[in-house]
CSV table of C-alpha atoms in Angstrom, one decimal:
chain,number,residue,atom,x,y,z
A,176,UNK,CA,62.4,36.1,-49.0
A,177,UNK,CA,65.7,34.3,-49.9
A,178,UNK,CA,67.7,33.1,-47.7
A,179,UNK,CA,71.1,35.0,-49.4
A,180,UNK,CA,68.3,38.1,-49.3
A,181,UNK,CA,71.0,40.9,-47.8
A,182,UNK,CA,69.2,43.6,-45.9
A,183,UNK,CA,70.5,46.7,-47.4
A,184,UNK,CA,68.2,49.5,-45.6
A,185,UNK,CA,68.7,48.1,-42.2
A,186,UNK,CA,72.9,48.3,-43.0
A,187,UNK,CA,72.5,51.4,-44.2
A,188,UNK,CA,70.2,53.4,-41.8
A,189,UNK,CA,72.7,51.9,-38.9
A,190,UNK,CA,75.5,52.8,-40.3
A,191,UNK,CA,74.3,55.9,-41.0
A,192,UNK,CA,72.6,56.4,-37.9
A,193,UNK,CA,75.9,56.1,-35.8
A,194,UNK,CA,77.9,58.4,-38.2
A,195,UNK,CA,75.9,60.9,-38.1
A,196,UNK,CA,75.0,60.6,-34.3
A,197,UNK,CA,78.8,60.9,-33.7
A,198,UNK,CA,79.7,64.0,-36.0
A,199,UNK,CA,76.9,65.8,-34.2
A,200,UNK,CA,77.7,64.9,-30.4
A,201,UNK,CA,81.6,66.0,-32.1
A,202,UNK,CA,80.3,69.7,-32.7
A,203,UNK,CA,78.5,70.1,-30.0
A,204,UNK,CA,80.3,68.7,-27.0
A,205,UNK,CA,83.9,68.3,-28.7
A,206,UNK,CA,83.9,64.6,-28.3
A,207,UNK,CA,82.1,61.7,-29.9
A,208,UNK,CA,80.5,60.3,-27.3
A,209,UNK,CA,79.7,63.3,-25.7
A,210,UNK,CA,76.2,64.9,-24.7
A,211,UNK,CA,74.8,66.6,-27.3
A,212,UNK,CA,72.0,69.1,-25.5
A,213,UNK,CA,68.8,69.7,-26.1
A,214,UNK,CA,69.1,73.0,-26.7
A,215,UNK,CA,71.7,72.9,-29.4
A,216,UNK,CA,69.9,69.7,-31.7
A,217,UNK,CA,67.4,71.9,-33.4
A,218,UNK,CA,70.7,73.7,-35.2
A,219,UNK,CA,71.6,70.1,-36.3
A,220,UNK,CA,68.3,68.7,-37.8
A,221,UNK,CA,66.3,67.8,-34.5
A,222,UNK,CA,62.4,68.1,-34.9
A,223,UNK,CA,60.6,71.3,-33.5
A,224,UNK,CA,56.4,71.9,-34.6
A,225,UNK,CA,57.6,75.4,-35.4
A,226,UNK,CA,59.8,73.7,-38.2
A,227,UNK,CA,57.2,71.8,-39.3
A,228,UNK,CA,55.4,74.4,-39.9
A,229,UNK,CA,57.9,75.9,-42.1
A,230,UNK,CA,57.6,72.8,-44.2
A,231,UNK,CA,60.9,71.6,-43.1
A,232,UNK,CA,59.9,68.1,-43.9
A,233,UNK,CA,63.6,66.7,-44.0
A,234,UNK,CA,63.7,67.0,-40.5
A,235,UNK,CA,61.5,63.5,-40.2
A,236,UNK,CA,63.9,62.1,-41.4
A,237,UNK,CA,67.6,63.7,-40.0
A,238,UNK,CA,66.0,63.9,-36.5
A,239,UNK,CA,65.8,60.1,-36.1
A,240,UNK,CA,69.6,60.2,-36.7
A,241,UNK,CA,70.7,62.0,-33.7
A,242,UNK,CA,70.6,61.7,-30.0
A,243,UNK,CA,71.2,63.5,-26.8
A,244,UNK,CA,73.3,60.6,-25.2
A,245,UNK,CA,75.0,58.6,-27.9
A,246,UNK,CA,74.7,55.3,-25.1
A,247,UNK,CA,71.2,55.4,-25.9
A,248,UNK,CA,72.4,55.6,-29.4
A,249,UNK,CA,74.6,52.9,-29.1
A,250,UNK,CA,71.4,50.9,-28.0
A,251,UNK,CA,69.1,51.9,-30.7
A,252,UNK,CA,71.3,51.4,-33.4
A,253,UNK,CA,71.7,47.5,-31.9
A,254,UNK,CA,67.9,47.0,-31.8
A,255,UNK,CA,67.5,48.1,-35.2
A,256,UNK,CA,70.0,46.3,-36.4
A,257,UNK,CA,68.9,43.2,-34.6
A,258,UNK,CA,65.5,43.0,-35.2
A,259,UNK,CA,65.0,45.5,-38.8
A,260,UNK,CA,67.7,42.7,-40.1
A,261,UNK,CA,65.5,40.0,-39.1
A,262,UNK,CA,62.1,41.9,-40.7
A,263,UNK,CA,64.1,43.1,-43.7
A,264,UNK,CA,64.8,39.2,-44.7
A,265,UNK,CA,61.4,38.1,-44.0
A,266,UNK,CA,59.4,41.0,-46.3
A,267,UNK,CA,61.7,43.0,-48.0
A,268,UNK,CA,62.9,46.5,-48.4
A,269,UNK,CA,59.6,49.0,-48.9
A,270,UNK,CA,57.9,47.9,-45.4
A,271,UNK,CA,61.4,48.3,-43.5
A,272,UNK,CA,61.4,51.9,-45.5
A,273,UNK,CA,58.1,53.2,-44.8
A,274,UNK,CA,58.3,51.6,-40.9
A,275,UNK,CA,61.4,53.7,-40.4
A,276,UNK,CA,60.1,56.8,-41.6
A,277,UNK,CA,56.6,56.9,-40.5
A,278,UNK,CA,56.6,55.2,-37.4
A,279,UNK,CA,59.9,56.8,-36.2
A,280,UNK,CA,58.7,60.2,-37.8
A,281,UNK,CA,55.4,60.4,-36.0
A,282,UNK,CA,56.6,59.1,-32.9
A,283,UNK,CA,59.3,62.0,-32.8
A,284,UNK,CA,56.3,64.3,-34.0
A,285,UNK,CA,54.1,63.5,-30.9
A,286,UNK,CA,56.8,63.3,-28.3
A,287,UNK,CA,57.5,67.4,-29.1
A,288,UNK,CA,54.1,67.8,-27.9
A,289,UNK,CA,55.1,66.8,-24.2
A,290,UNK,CA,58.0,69.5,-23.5
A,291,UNK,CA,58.6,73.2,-23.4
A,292,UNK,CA,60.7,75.2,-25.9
A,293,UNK,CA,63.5,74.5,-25.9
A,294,UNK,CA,63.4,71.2,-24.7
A,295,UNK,CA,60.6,69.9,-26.9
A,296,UNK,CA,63.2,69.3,-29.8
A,297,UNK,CA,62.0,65.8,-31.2
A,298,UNK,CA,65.2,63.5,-31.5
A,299,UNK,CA,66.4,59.6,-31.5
A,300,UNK,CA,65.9,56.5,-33.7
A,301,UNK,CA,64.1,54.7,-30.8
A,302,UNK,CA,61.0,56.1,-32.0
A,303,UNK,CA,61.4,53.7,-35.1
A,304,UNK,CA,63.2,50.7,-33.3
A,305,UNK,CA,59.7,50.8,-30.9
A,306,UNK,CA,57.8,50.8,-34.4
A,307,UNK,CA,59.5,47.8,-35.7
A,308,UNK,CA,58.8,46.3,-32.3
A,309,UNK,CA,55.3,46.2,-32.9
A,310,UNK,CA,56.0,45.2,-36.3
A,311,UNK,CA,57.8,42.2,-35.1
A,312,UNK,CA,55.5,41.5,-32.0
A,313,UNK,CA,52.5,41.0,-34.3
A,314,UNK,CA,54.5,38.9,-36.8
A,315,UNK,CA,55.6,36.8,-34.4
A,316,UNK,CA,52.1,36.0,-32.7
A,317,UNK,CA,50.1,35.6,-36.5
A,318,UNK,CA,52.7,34.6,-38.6
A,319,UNK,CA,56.2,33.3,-37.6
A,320,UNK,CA,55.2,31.9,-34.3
A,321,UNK,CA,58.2,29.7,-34.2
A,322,UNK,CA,60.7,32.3,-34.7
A,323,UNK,CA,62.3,32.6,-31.0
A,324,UNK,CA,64.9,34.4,-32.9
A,325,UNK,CA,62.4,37.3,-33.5
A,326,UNK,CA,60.9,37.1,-30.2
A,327,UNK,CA,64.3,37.8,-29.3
A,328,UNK,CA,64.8,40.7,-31.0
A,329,UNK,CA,61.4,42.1,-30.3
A,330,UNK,CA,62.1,41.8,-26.3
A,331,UNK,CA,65.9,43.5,-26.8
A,332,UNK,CA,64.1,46.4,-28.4
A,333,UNK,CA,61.3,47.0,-25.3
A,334,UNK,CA,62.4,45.6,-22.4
A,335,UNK,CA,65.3,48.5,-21.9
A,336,UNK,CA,63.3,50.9,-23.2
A,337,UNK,CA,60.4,50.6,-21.3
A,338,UNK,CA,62.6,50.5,-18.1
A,339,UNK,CA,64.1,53.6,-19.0
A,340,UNK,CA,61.2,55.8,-19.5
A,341,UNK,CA,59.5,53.8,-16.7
A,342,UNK,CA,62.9,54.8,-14.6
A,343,UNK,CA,62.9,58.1,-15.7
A,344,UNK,CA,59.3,59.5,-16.4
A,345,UNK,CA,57.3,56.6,-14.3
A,346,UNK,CA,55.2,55.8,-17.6
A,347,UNK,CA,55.7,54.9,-21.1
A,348,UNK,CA,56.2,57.7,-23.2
A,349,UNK,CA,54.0,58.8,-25.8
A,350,UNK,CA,55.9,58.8,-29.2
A,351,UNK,CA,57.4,55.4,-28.4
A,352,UNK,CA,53.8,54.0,-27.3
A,353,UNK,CA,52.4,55.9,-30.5
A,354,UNK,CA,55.0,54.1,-32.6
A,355,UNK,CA,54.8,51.1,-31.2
A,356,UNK,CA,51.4,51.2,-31.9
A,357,UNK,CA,51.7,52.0,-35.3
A,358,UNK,CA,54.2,49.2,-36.0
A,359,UNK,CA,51.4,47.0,-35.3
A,360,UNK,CA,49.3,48.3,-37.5
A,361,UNK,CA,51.4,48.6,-40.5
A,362,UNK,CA,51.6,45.0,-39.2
A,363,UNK,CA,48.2,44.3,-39.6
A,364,UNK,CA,48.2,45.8,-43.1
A,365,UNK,CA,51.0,43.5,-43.8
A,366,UNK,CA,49.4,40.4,-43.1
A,367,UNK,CA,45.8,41.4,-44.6
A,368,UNK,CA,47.8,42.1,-47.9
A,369,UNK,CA,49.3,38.7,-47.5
A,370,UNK,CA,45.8,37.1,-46.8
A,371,UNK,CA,44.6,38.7,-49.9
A,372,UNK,CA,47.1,37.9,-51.9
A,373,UNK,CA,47.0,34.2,-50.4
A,374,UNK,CA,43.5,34.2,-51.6
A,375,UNK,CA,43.9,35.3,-55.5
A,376,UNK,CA,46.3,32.6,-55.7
A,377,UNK,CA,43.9,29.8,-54.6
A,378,UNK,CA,41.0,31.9,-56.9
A,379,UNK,CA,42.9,31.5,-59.5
């Protein structure tokens, strides 16, 4: 990518992230940095199977944009913006896109799976800054393996978050494992499609 490249999806999901994070924890606590409960978030876009099985698809996508404890927020919106940034620059807009929504949509899917109604309302964007994460982790160790500023990012996004759930549920927990997972994948996919393109080039 060029070096002037500006990266306009990891701007905008921030941005957008912390707006609407804030107006929610604003209706439902009266304050902007206040607790918005579990309870409550499903009223406000937060992901439930029984939505999903209404087709409520949008909520893959709104759920990753608010948050119980806007801290955490705070902290998710920082890794994205740190180390999405970084990605964005290096391979452009669609991968960012697709990371973001899949990876942060099917972690948020699987973590319902481990709570009881009503507290099994899927919510939070670190679903997504775990899946770029892996996406980072693997480009640094196959493809930018001089790029400390990456590593950098990559460790800012899972060192606090593994101590958290390590501090508050003694293990990692599933939908950031499962999206971290799957950031290294679409990883994998990325640099195959690089090889392959690599290769036409010297065919040709």
């Amino acid at each position: 990518m060029k070096s002037n490249y500006k990266p306009i999806f990891t701007i905008a999901i921030v941005s957008i992230t912390v707006i609407v994070s804030l107006f929610v924890a604003y209706q439902i606590s009266g304050s902007l940095f206040g607790k918005s409960r579990v309870i409550y978030l499903a009223d406000y876009g937060g992901l439930t199977v029984e939505s999903l099985k209404k087709f409520e698809l949008w909520r893959l996508v709104v759920s990753q944009l608010i948050h119980v404890h806007q801290k955490h927020m705070i902290y998710n919106a920082l890794s994205i913006a740190f180390l999405c940034s970084i990605i964005e620059r290096k391979i452009g807009f669609w991968y960012v896109f697709f990371i973001w929504l899949f990876a942060g949509g099917i972690g948020t899917v699987f973590s319902t799976q481990f709570g009881t109604t009503p507290w099994n309302t899927g919510s939070g964007a670190s679903q997504a800054a775990l899946g770029f994460a892996g996406f980072g982790l693997f480009l640094f160790l196959f493809k930018f393996k001089r790029d400390y500023l990456l590593l950098c990012a990559v460790i800012f996004s899972i060192l606090p978050a593994m101590y958290l759930d390590i501090k508050t549920t003694g293990y990692p927990k599933p939908g950031h494992s499962l999206s971290f997972a799957f950031g290294i994948l679409m990883a994998a996919y990325f640099f195959f499609q690089q090889f392959k393109r690599s290769q036409s080039i010297e065919k040709s």
